[in-house]
Amino acid sequence: AQSVSQHNHHVILSEAASLELGCNYSYGGTVNLFWYVQYPGQHLQLLLKYFSGDPLVKGIKGFEAEFIKSKFSFNLRKPSVQWSDTAEYFCAVNDNAGGTSYGKLTFGQGTILTVHP
Amino acid sequence: NAGVTQTPKFRVLKTGQSMTLLCAQDMNHEYMYWYRQDPGMGLRLIHYSVGEGTTAKGEVPDGYNVSRLKKQNFLLGLESAAPSQTSVYFCASSQRGGSSYNEQFFGPGTRLTVL
């Protein structure tokens, strides 16, 4: 079964610092990769997704992620964080893409990001 | 479009009580999912449905039942609630094909406490 690991449980940064959140998955076949964000008290929203093509994916609010197939990784980055980025971030993977996965996602444990003004 | 909606937003149950959580989507999506979110564990799939009248078990199905009588609705039932089912429950939906294939859209969540 697929598993997804997010290395950091809680990251604390000051505004304007750079951010990188790690995500590794276990399945070695074709995958679709996602990063979702959950702001306090809200539901999950899609930040960005990778299906195929350019492994560097740009999402909303200045976030980007790089898919490195050889490392089974999909790390999330942002050059300069803002206080409003305080949220919990989830990496998710859909494997057997194009087959019979029915869109099922396996989520990582989540990383809480706290940004101090 | 309202997207994905969930009813109720909050609920407190006593052990052994039953309840049904309702999820509705207005995007004509084929697939629907129920997750539970617990601190430090991310989201775990309880049950899912690939179309009207069909349901299947996810990662943590025990203690829950589901039904998809209409395409737009997906119900999650707890027959005899237990404290271990205290959690935040999220419903999601996705389409079978197209440009948003495999992208899931989430509802606002239901916070359930079982005493």
Short mmCIF file of C-alpha atoms in Angstrom, two decimals:
data_model
loop_
_atom_site.label_atom_id
_atom_site.label_comp_id
_atom_site.label_asym_id
_atom_site.label_seq_id
_atom_site.Cartn_x
_atom_site.Cartn_y
_atom_site.Cartn_z
CA ALA A 1 0.00 0.00 0.00
CA GLN A 2 1.04 3.53 -0.67
CA SER A 3 2.45 5.54 2.20
CA VAL A 4 3.31 9.23 2.35
CA SER A 5 5.75 10.74 4.80
CA GLN A 6 6.08 14.40 5.71
CA HIS A 7 9.30 14.95 7.56
CA ASN A 8 8.41 17.93 9.70
CA HIS A 9 5.49 18.02 12.08
CA HIS A 10 5.79 21.69 13.00
CA VAL A 11 7.83 24.39 11.29
CA ILE A 12 8.19 27.86 12.78
CA LEU A 13 9.50 30.71 10.62
CA SER A 14 9.69 34.47 10.61
CA GLU A 15 8.14 36.46 7.79
CA ALA A 16 10.32 36.66 4.65
CA ALA A 17 12.12 33.40 5.49
CA SER A 18 12.27 30.70 2.85
CA LEU A 19 10.23 27.54 3.22
CA GLU A 20 10.76 23.96 2.19
CA LEU A 21 8.49 21.16 3.37
CA GLY A 22 9.49 17.61 2.62
CA CYS A 23 7.24 14.88 1.23
CA ASN A 24 8.23 11.35 0.27
CA TYR A 25 6.02 8.56 -1.01
CA SER A 26 6.58 4.84 -1.31
CA TYR A 27 4.93 3.72 -4.57
CA GLY A 28 7.31 3.57 -7.51
CA GLY A 29 4.86 3.61 -10.39
CA THR A 30 2.90 6.37 -12.06
CA VAL A 31 1.63 8.86 -9.53
CA ASN A 32 -0.29 12.09 -9.31
CA LEU A 33 0.95 14.36 -6.53
CA PHE A 34 -0.80 17.10 -4.62
CA TRP A 35 -0.22 19.66 -1.92
CA TYR A 36 -3.25 20.85 0.02
CA VAL A 37 -3.42 23.63 2.60
CA GLN A 38 -5.78 23.93 5.54
CA TYR A 39 -6.04 27.38 7.11
CA PRO A 40 -7.19 27.45 10.74
CA GLY A 41 -10.82 26.36 11.00
CA GLN A 42 -11.20 25.85 7.27
CA HIS A 43 -11.38 22.96 4.85
CA LEU A 44 -8.59 21.71 2.62
CA GLN A 45 -7.78 23.71 -0.47
CA LEU A 46 -5.56 22.68 -3.36
CA LEU A 47 -2.22 24.50 -3.55
CA LEU A 48 -0.76 22.71 -6.55
CA LYS A 49 -0.67 19.39 -8.34
CA TYR A 50 1.64 17.35 -10.54
CA PHE A 51 0.29 15.00 -13.17
CA SER A 52 3.02 14.85 -15.80
CA GLY A 53 5.49 17.00 -17.74
CA ASP A 54 7.66 19.68 -16.15
CA PRO A 55 8.62 18.39 -12.69
CA LEU A 56 8.67 21.92 -11.30
CA VAL A 57 5.09 22.86 -10.59
CA LYS A 58 3.88 26.32 -9.69
CA GLY A 59 0.77 26.79 -7.59
CA ILE A 60 -1.22 29.54 -5.97
CA LYS A 61 0.13 32.18 -3.57
CA GLY A 62 3.74 31.82 -4.75
CA PHE A 63 4.15 28.17 -3.82
CA GLU A 64 5.99 25.68 -5.99
CA ALA A 65 6.95 22.03 -5.73
CA GLU A 66 9.50 19.82 -7.43
CA PHE A 67 8.86 16.23 -8.34
CA ILE A 68 12.03 14.14 -8.16
CA LYS A 69 11.11 10.66 -9.33
CA SER A 70 14.42 9.07 -8.36
CA LYS A 71 13.96 10.23 -4.77
CA PHE A 72 10.19 9.59 -4.59
CA SER A 73 9.89 13.17 -3.38
CA PHE A 74 7.60 16.14 -3.95
CA ASN A 75 8.87 18.95 -1.75
CA LEU A 76 6.96 22.19 -1.34
CA ARG A 77 8.81 25.51 -1.47
CA LYS A 78 8.17 29.21 -1.12
CA PRO A 79 10.95 31.82 -1.33
CA SER A 80 9.46 34.24 1.19
CA VAL A 81 6.66 33.31 3.58
CA GLN A 82 4.03 35.64 4.98
CA TRP A 83 2.10 35.60 8.23
CA SER A 84 -0.98 34.61 6.21
CA ASP A 85 0.75 31.34 5.22
CA THR A 86 0.23 30.05 8.75
CA ALA A 87 -1.67 26.81 8.16
CA GLU A 88 -1.33 23.05 8.01
CA TYR A 89 0.04 21.59 4.79
CA PHE A 90 -0.71 18.13 3.48
CA CYS A 91 1.03 16.17 0.78
CA ALA A 92 -1.13 13.60 -1.00
CA VAL A 93 -0.49 10.93 -3.60
CA ASN A 94 -2.74 9.10 -6.02
CA ASP A 95 -1.11 6.00 -7.45
CA ASN A 96 -2.13 3.74 -10.30
CA ALA A 97 -3.00 6.90 -12.12
CA GLY A 98 -5.14 6.20 -15.16
CA GLY A 99 -6.00 2.79 -13.83
CA THR A 100 -8.61 1.86 -11.25
CA SER A 101 -7.56 4.01 -8.33
CA TYR A 102 -10.86 5.94 -8.51
CA GLY A 103 -9.04 9.08 -7.50
CA LYS A 104 -8.23 7.80 -4.03
CA LEU A 105 -5.59 9.83 -2.23
CA THR A 106 -3.14 8.81 0.45
CA PHE A 107 -2.26 11.74 2.69
CA GLY A 108 0.82 12.50 4.69
CA GLN A 109 0.59 13.33 8.38
CA GLY A 110 0.59 17.04 7.75
CA THR A 111 3.02 19.83 8.62
CA ILE A 112 1.90 22.77 10.72
CA LEU A 113 3.54 26.00 9.58
CA THR A 114 3.60 28.94 11.96
CA VAL A 115 4.86 32.24 10.59
CA HIS A 116 5.69 35.00 13.06
CA PRO A 117 5.28 38.62 11.90
CA ASN B 1 -21.94 26.67 -7.16
CA ALA B 2 -21.85 25.75 -3.50
CA GLY B 3 -19.25 23.03 -4.17
CA VAL B 4 -19.22 20.43 -1.39
CA THR B 5 -21.40 21.01 1.65
CA GLN B 6 -21.65 19.03 4.88
CA THR B 7 -24.36 18.80 7.52
CA PRO B 8 -24.07 19.24 10.48
CA LYS B 9 -21.01 21.35 11.27
CA PHE B 10 -20.77 20.23 14.89
CA ARG B 11 -22.26 17.37 16.87
CA VAL B 12 -21.86 15.90 20.32
CA LEU B 13 -22.98 12.31 20.87
CA LYS B 14 -23.05 9.97 23.81
CA THR B 15 -21.47 6.55 23.49
CA GLY B 16 -23.84 4.17 21.75
CA GLN B 17 -25.89 6.82 19.98
CA SER B 18 -26.25 6.83 16.23
CA MET B 19 -26.10 9.62 13.69
CA THR B 20 -25.80 10.34 9.98
CA LEU B 21 -23.55 12.90 8.35
CA LEU B 22 -24.72 14.29 5.04
CA CYS B 23 -22.47 15.37 2.19
CA ALA B 24 -23.79 17.04 -0.93
CA GLN B 25 -21.99 18.21 -4.07
CA ASP B 26 -23.31 20.21 -6.98
CA MET B 27 -20.44 19.63 -9.42
CA ASN B 28 -21.84 16.43 -10.95
CA HIS B 29 -18.81 14.50 -9.72
CA GLU B 30 -18.78 10.72 -10.02
CA TYR B 31 -16.51 9.99 -7.10
CA MET B 32 -17.12 10.86 -3.46
CA TYR B 33 -15.12 10.17 -0.31
CA TRP B 34 -15.36 10.32 3.45
CA TYR B 35 -12.22 11.01 5.50
CA ARG B 36 -11.50 11.45 9.15
CA GLN B 37 -8.81 13.85 10.34
CA ASP B 38 -7.00 13.25 13.60
CA PRO B 39 -4.03 15.23 14.95
CA GLY B 40 -0.71 13.98 13.61
CA MET B 41 -2.35 11.38 11.37
CA GLY B 42 -3.39 13.40 8.37
CA LEU B 43 -6.57 12.38 6.60
CA ARG B 44 -7.57 8.74 6.45
CA LEU B 45 -10.10 7.38 4.00
CA ILE B 46 -13.15 5.76 5.60
CA HIS B 47 -15.32 4.84 2.60
CA TYR B 48 -15.66 6.01 -0.95
CA SER B 49 -18.09 5.76 -3.84
CA VAL B 50 -17.41 5.62 -7.56
CA GLY B 51 -21.00 6.25 -8.58
CA GLU B 52 -24.62 6.25 -7.58
CA GLY B 53 -25.52 3.05 -5.77
CA THR B 54 -21.92 1.92 -5.24
CA THR B 55 -19.70 2.14 -2.16
CA ALA B 56 -16.38 0.64 -1.11
CA LYS B 57 -14.24 0.45 2.02
CA GLY B 58 -11.26 2.67 2.55
CA GLU B 59 -8.45 2.49 5.05
CA VAL B 60 -10.48 2.78 8.28
CA PRO B 61 -14.06 1.58 7.60
CA ASP B 62 -14.87 -0.18 10.88
CA GLY B 63 -17.78 1.33 12.78
CA TYR B 64 -19.06 3.29 9.80
CA ASN B 65 -21.55 2.67 7.01
CA VAL B 66 -22.26 4.72 3.90
CA SER B 67 -24.87 5.07 1.22
CA ARG B 68 -25.00 6.82 -2.16
CA LEU B 69 -28.62 6.70 -3.24
CA LYS B 70 -28.32 9.87 -5.31
CA LYS B 71 -25.28 10.96 -7.30
CA GLN B 72 -25.01 14.27 -5.47
CA ASN B 73 -25.30 12.89 -1.93
CA PHE B 74 -23.03 10.66 0.14
CA LEU B 75 -24.13 9.74 3.67
CA LEU B 76 -21.89 8.53 6.47
CA GLY B 77 -23.53 6.68 9.33
CA LEU B 78 -22.36 5.77 12.79
CA GLU B 79 -24.60 3.03 14.17
CA SER B 80 -23.18 2.98 17.72
CA ALA B 81 -20.80 5.83 18.36
CA ALA B 82 -17.61 5.25 20.36
CA PRO B 83 -15.19 7.80 21.87
CA SER B 84 -12.57 6.63 19.34
CA GLN B 85 -14.76 8.14 16.64
CA THR B 86 -14.25 11.63 18.01
CA SER B 87 -12.72 13.37 15.01
CA VAL B 88 -13.23 15.89 12.26
CA TYR B 89 -14.92 14.34 9.25
CA PHE B 90 -14.38 15.64 5.74
CA CYS B 91 -16.26 14.77 2.61
CA ALA B 92 -14.68 15.22 -0.80
CA SER B 93 -15.61 14.68 -4.41
CA SER B 94 -13.77 14.37 -7.71
CA GLN B 95 -14.61 13.85 -11.33
CA ARG B 96 -13.87 10.72 -13.31
CA GLY B 97 -12.04 12.47 -16.13
CA GLY B 98 -11.25 15.84 -17.59
CA SER B 99 -8.75 18.49 -16.62
CA SER B 100 -9.40 18.11 -12.88
CA TYR B 101 -9.11 14.32 -12.91
CA ASN B 102 -8.09 13.05 -9.47
CA GLU B 103 -8.29 16.51 -7.90
CA GLN B 104 -10.49 16.29 -4.84
CA PHE B 105 -12.71 19.11 -3.65
CA PHE B 106 -13.39 19.19 0.08
CA GLY B 107 -16.31 20.18 2.22
CA PRO B 108 -15.98 22.35 5.35
CA GLY B 109 -15.92 19.42 7.77
CA THR B 110 -18.01 18.11 10.66
CA ARG B 111 -16.53 18.18 14.15
CA LEU B 112 -17.88 15.19 16.08
CA THR B 113 -17.33 14.56 19.77
CA VAL B 114 -18.38 11.28 21.35
CA LEU B 115 -18.60 11.35 25.13
#
